[in-house]
Structures are given as C-alpha cells and as structure tokens.
PDB file of C-alpha atoms in Angstrom:
ATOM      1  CA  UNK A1423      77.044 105.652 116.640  1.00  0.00           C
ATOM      2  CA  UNK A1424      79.292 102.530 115.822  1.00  0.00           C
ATOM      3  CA  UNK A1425      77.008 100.356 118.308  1.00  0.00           C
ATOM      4  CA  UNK A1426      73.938 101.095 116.706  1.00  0.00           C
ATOM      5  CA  UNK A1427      75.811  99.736 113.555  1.00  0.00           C
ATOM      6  CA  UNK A1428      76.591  97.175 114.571  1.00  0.00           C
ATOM      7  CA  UNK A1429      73.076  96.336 116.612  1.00  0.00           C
ATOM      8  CA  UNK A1430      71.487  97.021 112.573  1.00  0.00           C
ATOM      9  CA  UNK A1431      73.814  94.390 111.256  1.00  0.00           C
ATOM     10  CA  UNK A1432      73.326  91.922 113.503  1.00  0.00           C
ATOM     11  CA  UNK A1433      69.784  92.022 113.255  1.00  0.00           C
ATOM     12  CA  UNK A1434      70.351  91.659 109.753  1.00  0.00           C
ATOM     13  CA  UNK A1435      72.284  89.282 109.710  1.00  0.00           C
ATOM     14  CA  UNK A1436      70.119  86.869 112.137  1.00  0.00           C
ATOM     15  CA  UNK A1437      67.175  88.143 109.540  1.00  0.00           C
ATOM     16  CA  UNK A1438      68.749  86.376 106.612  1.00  0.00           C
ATOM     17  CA  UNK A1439      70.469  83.670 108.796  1.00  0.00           C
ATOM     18  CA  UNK A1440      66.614  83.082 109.962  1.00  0.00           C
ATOM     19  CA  UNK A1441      65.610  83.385 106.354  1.00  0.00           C
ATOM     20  CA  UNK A1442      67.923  80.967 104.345  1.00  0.00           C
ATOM     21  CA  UNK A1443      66.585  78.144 107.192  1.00  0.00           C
ATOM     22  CA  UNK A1444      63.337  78.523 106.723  1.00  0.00           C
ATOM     23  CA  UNK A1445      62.996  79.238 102.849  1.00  0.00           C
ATOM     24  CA  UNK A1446      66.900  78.245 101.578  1.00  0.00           C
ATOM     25  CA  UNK A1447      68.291  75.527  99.772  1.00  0.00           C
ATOM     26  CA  UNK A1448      69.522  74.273 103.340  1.00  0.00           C
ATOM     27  CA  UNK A1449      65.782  74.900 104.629  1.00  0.00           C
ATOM     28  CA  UNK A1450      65.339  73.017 108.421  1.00  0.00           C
ATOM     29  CA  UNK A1451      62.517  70.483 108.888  1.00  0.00           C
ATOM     30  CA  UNK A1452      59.104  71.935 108.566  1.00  0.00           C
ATOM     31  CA  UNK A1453      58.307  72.765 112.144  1.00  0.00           C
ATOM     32  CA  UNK A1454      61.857  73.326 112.814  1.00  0.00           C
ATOM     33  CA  UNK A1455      63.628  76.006 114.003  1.00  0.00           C
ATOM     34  CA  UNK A1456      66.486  76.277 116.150  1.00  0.00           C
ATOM     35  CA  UNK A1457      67.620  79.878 117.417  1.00  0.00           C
ATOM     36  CA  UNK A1458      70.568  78.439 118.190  1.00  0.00           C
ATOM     37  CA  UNK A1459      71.082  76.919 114.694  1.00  0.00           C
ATOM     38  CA  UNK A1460      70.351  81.020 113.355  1.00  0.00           C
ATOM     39  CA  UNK A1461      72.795  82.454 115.929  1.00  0.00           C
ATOM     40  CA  UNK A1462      75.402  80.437 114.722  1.00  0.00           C
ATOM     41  CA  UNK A1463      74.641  81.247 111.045  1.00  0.00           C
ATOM     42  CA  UNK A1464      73.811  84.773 111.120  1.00  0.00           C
ATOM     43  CA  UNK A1465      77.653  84.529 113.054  1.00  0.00           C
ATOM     44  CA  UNK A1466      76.724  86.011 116.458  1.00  0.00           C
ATOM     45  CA  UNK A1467      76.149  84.748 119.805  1.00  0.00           C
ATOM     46  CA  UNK A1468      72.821  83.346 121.448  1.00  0.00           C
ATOM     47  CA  UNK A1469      72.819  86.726 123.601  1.00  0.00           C
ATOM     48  CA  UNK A1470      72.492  88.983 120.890  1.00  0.00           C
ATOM     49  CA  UNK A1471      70.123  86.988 119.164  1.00  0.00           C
ATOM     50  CA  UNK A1472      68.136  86.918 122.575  1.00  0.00           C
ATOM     51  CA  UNK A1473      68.147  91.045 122.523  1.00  0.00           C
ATOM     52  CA  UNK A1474      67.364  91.272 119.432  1.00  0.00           C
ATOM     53  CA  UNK A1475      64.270  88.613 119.295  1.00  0.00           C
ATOM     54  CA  UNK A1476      63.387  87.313 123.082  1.00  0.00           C
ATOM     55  CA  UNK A1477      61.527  83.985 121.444  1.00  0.00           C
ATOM     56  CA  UNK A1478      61.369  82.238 117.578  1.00  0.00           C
ATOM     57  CA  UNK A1479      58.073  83.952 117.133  1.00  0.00           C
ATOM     58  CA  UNK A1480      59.432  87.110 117.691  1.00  0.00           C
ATOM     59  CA  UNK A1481      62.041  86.253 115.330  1.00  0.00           C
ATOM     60  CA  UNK A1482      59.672  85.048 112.795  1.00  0.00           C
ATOM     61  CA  UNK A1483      57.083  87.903 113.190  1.00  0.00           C
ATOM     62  CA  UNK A1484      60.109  90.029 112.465  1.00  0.00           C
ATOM     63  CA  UNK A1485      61.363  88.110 109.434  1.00  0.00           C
ATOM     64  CA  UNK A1486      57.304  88.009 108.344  1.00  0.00           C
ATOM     65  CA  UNK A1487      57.153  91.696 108.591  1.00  0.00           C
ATOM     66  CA  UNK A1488      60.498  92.237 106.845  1.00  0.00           C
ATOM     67  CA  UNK A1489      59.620  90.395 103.189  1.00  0.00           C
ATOM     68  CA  UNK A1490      56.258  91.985 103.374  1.00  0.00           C
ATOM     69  CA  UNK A1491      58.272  95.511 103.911  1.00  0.00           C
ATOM     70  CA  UNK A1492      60.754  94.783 101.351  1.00  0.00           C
ATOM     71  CA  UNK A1493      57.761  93.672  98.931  1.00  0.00           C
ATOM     72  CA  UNK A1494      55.540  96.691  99.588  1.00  0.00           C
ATOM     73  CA  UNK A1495      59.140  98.914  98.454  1.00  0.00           C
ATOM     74  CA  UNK A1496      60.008  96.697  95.327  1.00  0.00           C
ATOM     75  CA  UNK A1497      56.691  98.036  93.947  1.00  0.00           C
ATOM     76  CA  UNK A1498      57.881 101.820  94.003  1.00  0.00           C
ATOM     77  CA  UNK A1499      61.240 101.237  92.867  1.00  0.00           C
ATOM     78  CA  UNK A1500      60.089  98.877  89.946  1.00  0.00           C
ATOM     79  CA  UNK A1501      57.842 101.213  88.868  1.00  0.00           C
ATOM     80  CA  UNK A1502      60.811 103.940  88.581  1.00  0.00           C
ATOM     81  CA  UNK A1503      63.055 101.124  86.143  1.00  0.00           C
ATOM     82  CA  UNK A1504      60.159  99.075  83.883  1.00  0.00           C
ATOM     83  CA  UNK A1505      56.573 100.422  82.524  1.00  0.00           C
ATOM     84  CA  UNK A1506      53.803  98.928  84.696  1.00  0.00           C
ATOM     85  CA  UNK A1507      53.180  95.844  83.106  1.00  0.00           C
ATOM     86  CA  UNK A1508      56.908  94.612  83.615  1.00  0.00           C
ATOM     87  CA  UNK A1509      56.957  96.295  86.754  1.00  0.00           C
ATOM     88  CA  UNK A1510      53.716  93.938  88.136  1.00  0.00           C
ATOM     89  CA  UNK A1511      55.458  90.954  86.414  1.00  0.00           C
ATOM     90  CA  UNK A1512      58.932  91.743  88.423  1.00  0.00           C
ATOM     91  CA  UNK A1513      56.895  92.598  91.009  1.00  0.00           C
ATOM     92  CA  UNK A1514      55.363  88.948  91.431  1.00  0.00           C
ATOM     93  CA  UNK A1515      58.723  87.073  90.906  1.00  0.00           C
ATOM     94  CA  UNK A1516      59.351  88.946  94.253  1.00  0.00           C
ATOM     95  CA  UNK A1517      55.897  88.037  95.681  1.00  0.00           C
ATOM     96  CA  UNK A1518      56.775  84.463  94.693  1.00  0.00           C
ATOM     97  CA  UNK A1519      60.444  84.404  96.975  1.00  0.00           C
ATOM     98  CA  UNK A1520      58.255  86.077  99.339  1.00  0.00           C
ATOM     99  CA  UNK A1521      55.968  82.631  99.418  1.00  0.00           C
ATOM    100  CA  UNK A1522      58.586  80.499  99.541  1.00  0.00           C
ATOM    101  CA  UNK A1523      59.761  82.339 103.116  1.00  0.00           C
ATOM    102  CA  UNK A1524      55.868  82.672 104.058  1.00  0.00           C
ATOM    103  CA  UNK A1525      55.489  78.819 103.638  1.00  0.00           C
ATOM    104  CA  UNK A1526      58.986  78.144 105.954  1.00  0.00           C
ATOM    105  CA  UNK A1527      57.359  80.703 108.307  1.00  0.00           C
ATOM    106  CA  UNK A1528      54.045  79.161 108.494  1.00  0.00           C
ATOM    107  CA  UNK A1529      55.624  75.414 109.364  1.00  0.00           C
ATOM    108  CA  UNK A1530      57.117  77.115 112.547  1.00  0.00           C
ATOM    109  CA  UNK A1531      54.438  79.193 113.832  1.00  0.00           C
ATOM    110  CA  UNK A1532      51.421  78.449 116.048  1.00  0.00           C
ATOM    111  CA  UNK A1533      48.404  78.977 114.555  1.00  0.00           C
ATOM    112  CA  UNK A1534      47.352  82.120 117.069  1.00  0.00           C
ATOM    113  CA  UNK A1535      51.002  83.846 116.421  1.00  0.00           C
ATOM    114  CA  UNK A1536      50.111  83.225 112.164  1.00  0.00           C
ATOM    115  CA  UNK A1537      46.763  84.967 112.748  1.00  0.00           C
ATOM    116  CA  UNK A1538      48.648  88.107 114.347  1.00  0.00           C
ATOM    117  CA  UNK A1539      51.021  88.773 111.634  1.00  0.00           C
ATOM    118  CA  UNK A1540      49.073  87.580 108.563  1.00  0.00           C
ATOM    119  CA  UNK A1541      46.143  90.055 109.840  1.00  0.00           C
ATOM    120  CA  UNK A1542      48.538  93.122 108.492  1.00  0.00           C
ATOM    121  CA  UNK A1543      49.295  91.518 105.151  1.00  0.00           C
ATOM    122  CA  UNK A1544      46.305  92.852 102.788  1.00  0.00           C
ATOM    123  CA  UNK A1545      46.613  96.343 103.733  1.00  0.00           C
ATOM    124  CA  UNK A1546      50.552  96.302 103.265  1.00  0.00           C
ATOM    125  CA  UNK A1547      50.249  94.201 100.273  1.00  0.00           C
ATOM    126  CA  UNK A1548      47.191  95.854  98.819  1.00  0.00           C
ATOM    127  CA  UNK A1549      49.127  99.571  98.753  1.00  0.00           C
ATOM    128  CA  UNK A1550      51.997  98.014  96.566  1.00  0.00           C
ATOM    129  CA  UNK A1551      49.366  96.511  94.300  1.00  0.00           C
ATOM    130  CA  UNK A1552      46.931  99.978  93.916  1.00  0.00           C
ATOM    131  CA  UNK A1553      50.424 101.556  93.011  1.00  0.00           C
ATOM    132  CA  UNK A1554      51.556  98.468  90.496  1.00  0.00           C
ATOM    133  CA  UNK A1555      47.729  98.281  88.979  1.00  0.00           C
ATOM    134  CA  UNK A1556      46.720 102.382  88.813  1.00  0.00           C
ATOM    135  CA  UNK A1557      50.203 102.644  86.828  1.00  0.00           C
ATOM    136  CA  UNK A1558      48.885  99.645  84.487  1.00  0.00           C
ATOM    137  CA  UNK A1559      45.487 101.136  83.895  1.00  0.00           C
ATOM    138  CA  UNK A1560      47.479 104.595  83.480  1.00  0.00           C
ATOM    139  CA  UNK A1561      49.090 103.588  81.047  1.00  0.00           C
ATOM    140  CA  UNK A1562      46.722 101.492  79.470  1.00  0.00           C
ATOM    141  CA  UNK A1563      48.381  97.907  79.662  1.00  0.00           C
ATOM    142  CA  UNK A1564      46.373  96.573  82.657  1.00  0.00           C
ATOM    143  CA  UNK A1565      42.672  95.895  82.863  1.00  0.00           C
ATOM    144  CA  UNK A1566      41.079  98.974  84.855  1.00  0.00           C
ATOM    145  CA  UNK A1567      38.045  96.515  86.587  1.00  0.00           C
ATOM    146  CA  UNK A1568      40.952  95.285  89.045  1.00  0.00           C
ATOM    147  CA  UNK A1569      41.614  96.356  92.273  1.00  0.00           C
ATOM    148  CA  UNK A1570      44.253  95.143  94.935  1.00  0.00           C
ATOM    149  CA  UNK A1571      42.116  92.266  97.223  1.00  0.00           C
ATOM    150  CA  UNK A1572      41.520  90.679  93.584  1.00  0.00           C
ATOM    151  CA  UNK A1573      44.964  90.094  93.312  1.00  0.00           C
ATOM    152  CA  UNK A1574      45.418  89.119  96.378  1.00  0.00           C
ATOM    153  CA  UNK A1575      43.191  86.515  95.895  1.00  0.00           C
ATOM    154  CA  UNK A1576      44.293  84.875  92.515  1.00  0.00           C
ATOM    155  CA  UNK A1577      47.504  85.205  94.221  1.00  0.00           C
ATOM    156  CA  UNK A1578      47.474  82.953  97.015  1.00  0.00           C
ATOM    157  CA  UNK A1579      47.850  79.724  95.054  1.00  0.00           C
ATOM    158  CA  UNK A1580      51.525  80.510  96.037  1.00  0.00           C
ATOM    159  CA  UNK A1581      50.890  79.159  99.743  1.00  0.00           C
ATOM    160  CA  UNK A1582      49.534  75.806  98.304  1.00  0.00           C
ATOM    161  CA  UNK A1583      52.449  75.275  95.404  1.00  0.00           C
ATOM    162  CA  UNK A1584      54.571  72.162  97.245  1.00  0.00           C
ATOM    163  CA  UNK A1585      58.323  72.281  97.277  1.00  0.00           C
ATOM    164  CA  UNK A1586      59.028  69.560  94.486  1.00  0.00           C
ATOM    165  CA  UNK A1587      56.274  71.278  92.057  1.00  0.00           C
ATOM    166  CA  UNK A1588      57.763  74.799  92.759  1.00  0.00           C
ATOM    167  CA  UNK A1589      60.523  75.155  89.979  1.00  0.00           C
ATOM    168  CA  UNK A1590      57.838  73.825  87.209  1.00  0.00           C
ATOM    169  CA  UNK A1591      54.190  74.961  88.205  1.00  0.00           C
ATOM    170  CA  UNK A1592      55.141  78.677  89.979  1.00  0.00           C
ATOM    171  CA  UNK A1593      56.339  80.920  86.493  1.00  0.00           C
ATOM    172  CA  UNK A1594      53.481  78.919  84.348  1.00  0.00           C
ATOM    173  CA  UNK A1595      50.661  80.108  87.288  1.00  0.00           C
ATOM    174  CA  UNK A1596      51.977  83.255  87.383  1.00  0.00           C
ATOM    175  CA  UNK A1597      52.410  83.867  83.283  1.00  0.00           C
ATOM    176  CA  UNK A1598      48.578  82.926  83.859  1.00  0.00           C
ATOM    177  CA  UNK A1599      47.543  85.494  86.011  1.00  0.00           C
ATOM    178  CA  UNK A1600      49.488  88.170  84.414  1.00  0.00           C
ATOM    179  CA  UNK A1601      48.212  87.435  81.148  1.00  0.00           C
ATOM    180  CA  UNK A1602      44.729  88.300  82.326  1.00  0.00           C
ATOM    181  CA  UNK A1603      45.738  91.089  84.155  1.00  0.00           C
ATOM    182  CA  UNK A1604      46.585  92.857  80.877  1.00  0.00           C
ATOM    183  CA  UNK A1605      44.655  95.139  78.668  1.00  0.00           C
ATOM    184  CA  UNK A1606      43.119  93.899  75.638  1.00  0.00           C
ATOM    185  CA  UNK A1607      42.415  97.134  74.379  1.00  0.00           C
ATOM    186  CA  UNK A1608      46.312  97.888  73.534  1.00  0.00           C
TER     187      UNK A1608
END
C-alpha cells in the first residue's frame, strides 16, 4: 500500500512542479518546457517522471485534465459554503488560475495534441456551470435565459488577457460578466 503512496505523491508533486513552470511566478519561456527542469522541482528523478508521463504532452494533457477536474469539483463544494451567486463569483476566480495554467499549457503544446484535450473541456466545464447557474436561477439571483455554452463563451476572453494586463484587466472583465449574469428581478 505504501508504494502506491508514494506513486500518488509523486505524480503530484511533478503535477504542481509542471504547474508552477508553466503558469508560476517562475513561469519557463513560452514554448518551453523541460521535463528535466519538472523532475528536479517536483524533487524526484527523471525515471519516475518517465513512468509517470512517457513525453511533455503526456505530462501536459495530464496537468490540462487535472485543473479542469479540480474546476468541475470547486463548483459542488462552493455551492455547499456560499449562495449561488458568490458561489459562481468564487467559482470564476478559480476559472481565472485555471487560464493562467491553460495559457502556459497552450505555449508548449502542438496544435494537434491542444485539439485532443481542449475537445473534452465544454462538457466538463459545462456540468460545473448547469450546477453553479440552476442554483442561481433557484434561488432567484441569476438570470434563468442562461445556460452553460453561454458562459463558456463570454468566458474565454481569459485565453486572450496578456501577462502584463492580467493583474488590472482580469477582476474588472470578470465583475462584468457577473454583473449580467445576475437577476434583476431580486
């Protein structure tokens, strides 16, 4: 049982090794990414890096897969803590960190590799968001003409926000789009 530990930690810990390069303060070059760079971060060697994630895009499909996972939970557990509408507004500070990783992700990945694991998004994303919004209308502090893919879609200014501009533009955009997400009719 203690190997299977320890296998779960590592992976973890090359997860959030792979994540503090691409997205972190100490973020590589766009385009860059060194598994040798994460194996010596996350604190283990190149071999178990290697079993756990055979190439970078596995690595990064993984680390992909593992914000939208994390995302698609925060809705449930916010939901259990804050009414809706402070729920959906917790909810996108998340979805924001989440853009910040997608961009590092997307300067490392091949186009054909970016199609495979962005294909899964919407339907991950847009079962947190039926959960977040049918609360809202529930409970009468979200409009009830929205649905999920709308969302979506005035969300994804956060893959075009640049670096320098983050800090300033990113909680302004998204008071914006919560703001008409609300109910008028409290």
């Amino acid at each position: 049982m203690g190997e299977r530990k320890d296998a779960a930690r590592s992976r973890a810990a090359i997860l959030a090794a792979a994540r503090d390069l691409v997205a972190g303060p100490a973020a590589a070059r766009p385009g860059e990414l060194r598994l040798s760079t994460v194996a010596r971060e996350a604190g283990v060697g190149q071999a178990t890096l290697y079993r756990h994630f055979a190439t970078r895009e596995d690595l990064l499909r993984a680390l992909y897969d593992d914000e939208i996972d994390d995302l698609v939970a925060h809705a449930d557990r916010l939901l259990e803590e804050y009414p809706p509408d402070v729920a959906l507004e917790r909810w996108f500070a998340q979805l924001a960190a989440y853009a910040r990783v997608k961009l590092g992700v997307m300067a490392v990945v091949e186009a054909s590799v970016w199609r495979d694991i962005s294909a899964r998004t919407p339907g991950k994303l847009g079962q947190a968001l039926g959960v977040l919004l049918e609360a809202g209308r529930t409970q009468g502090v979200l409009r009830g003409d929205l649905d999920p893919r709308d969302v979506i879609l005035l969300s994804w200014f956060l893959a075009h926000v640049e670096e320098e501009e983050w800090a300033a533009r990113v909680p302004r955009l998204l008071d914006v789009l919560l703001d008409g997400m609300r109910s008028r009719e409290a």
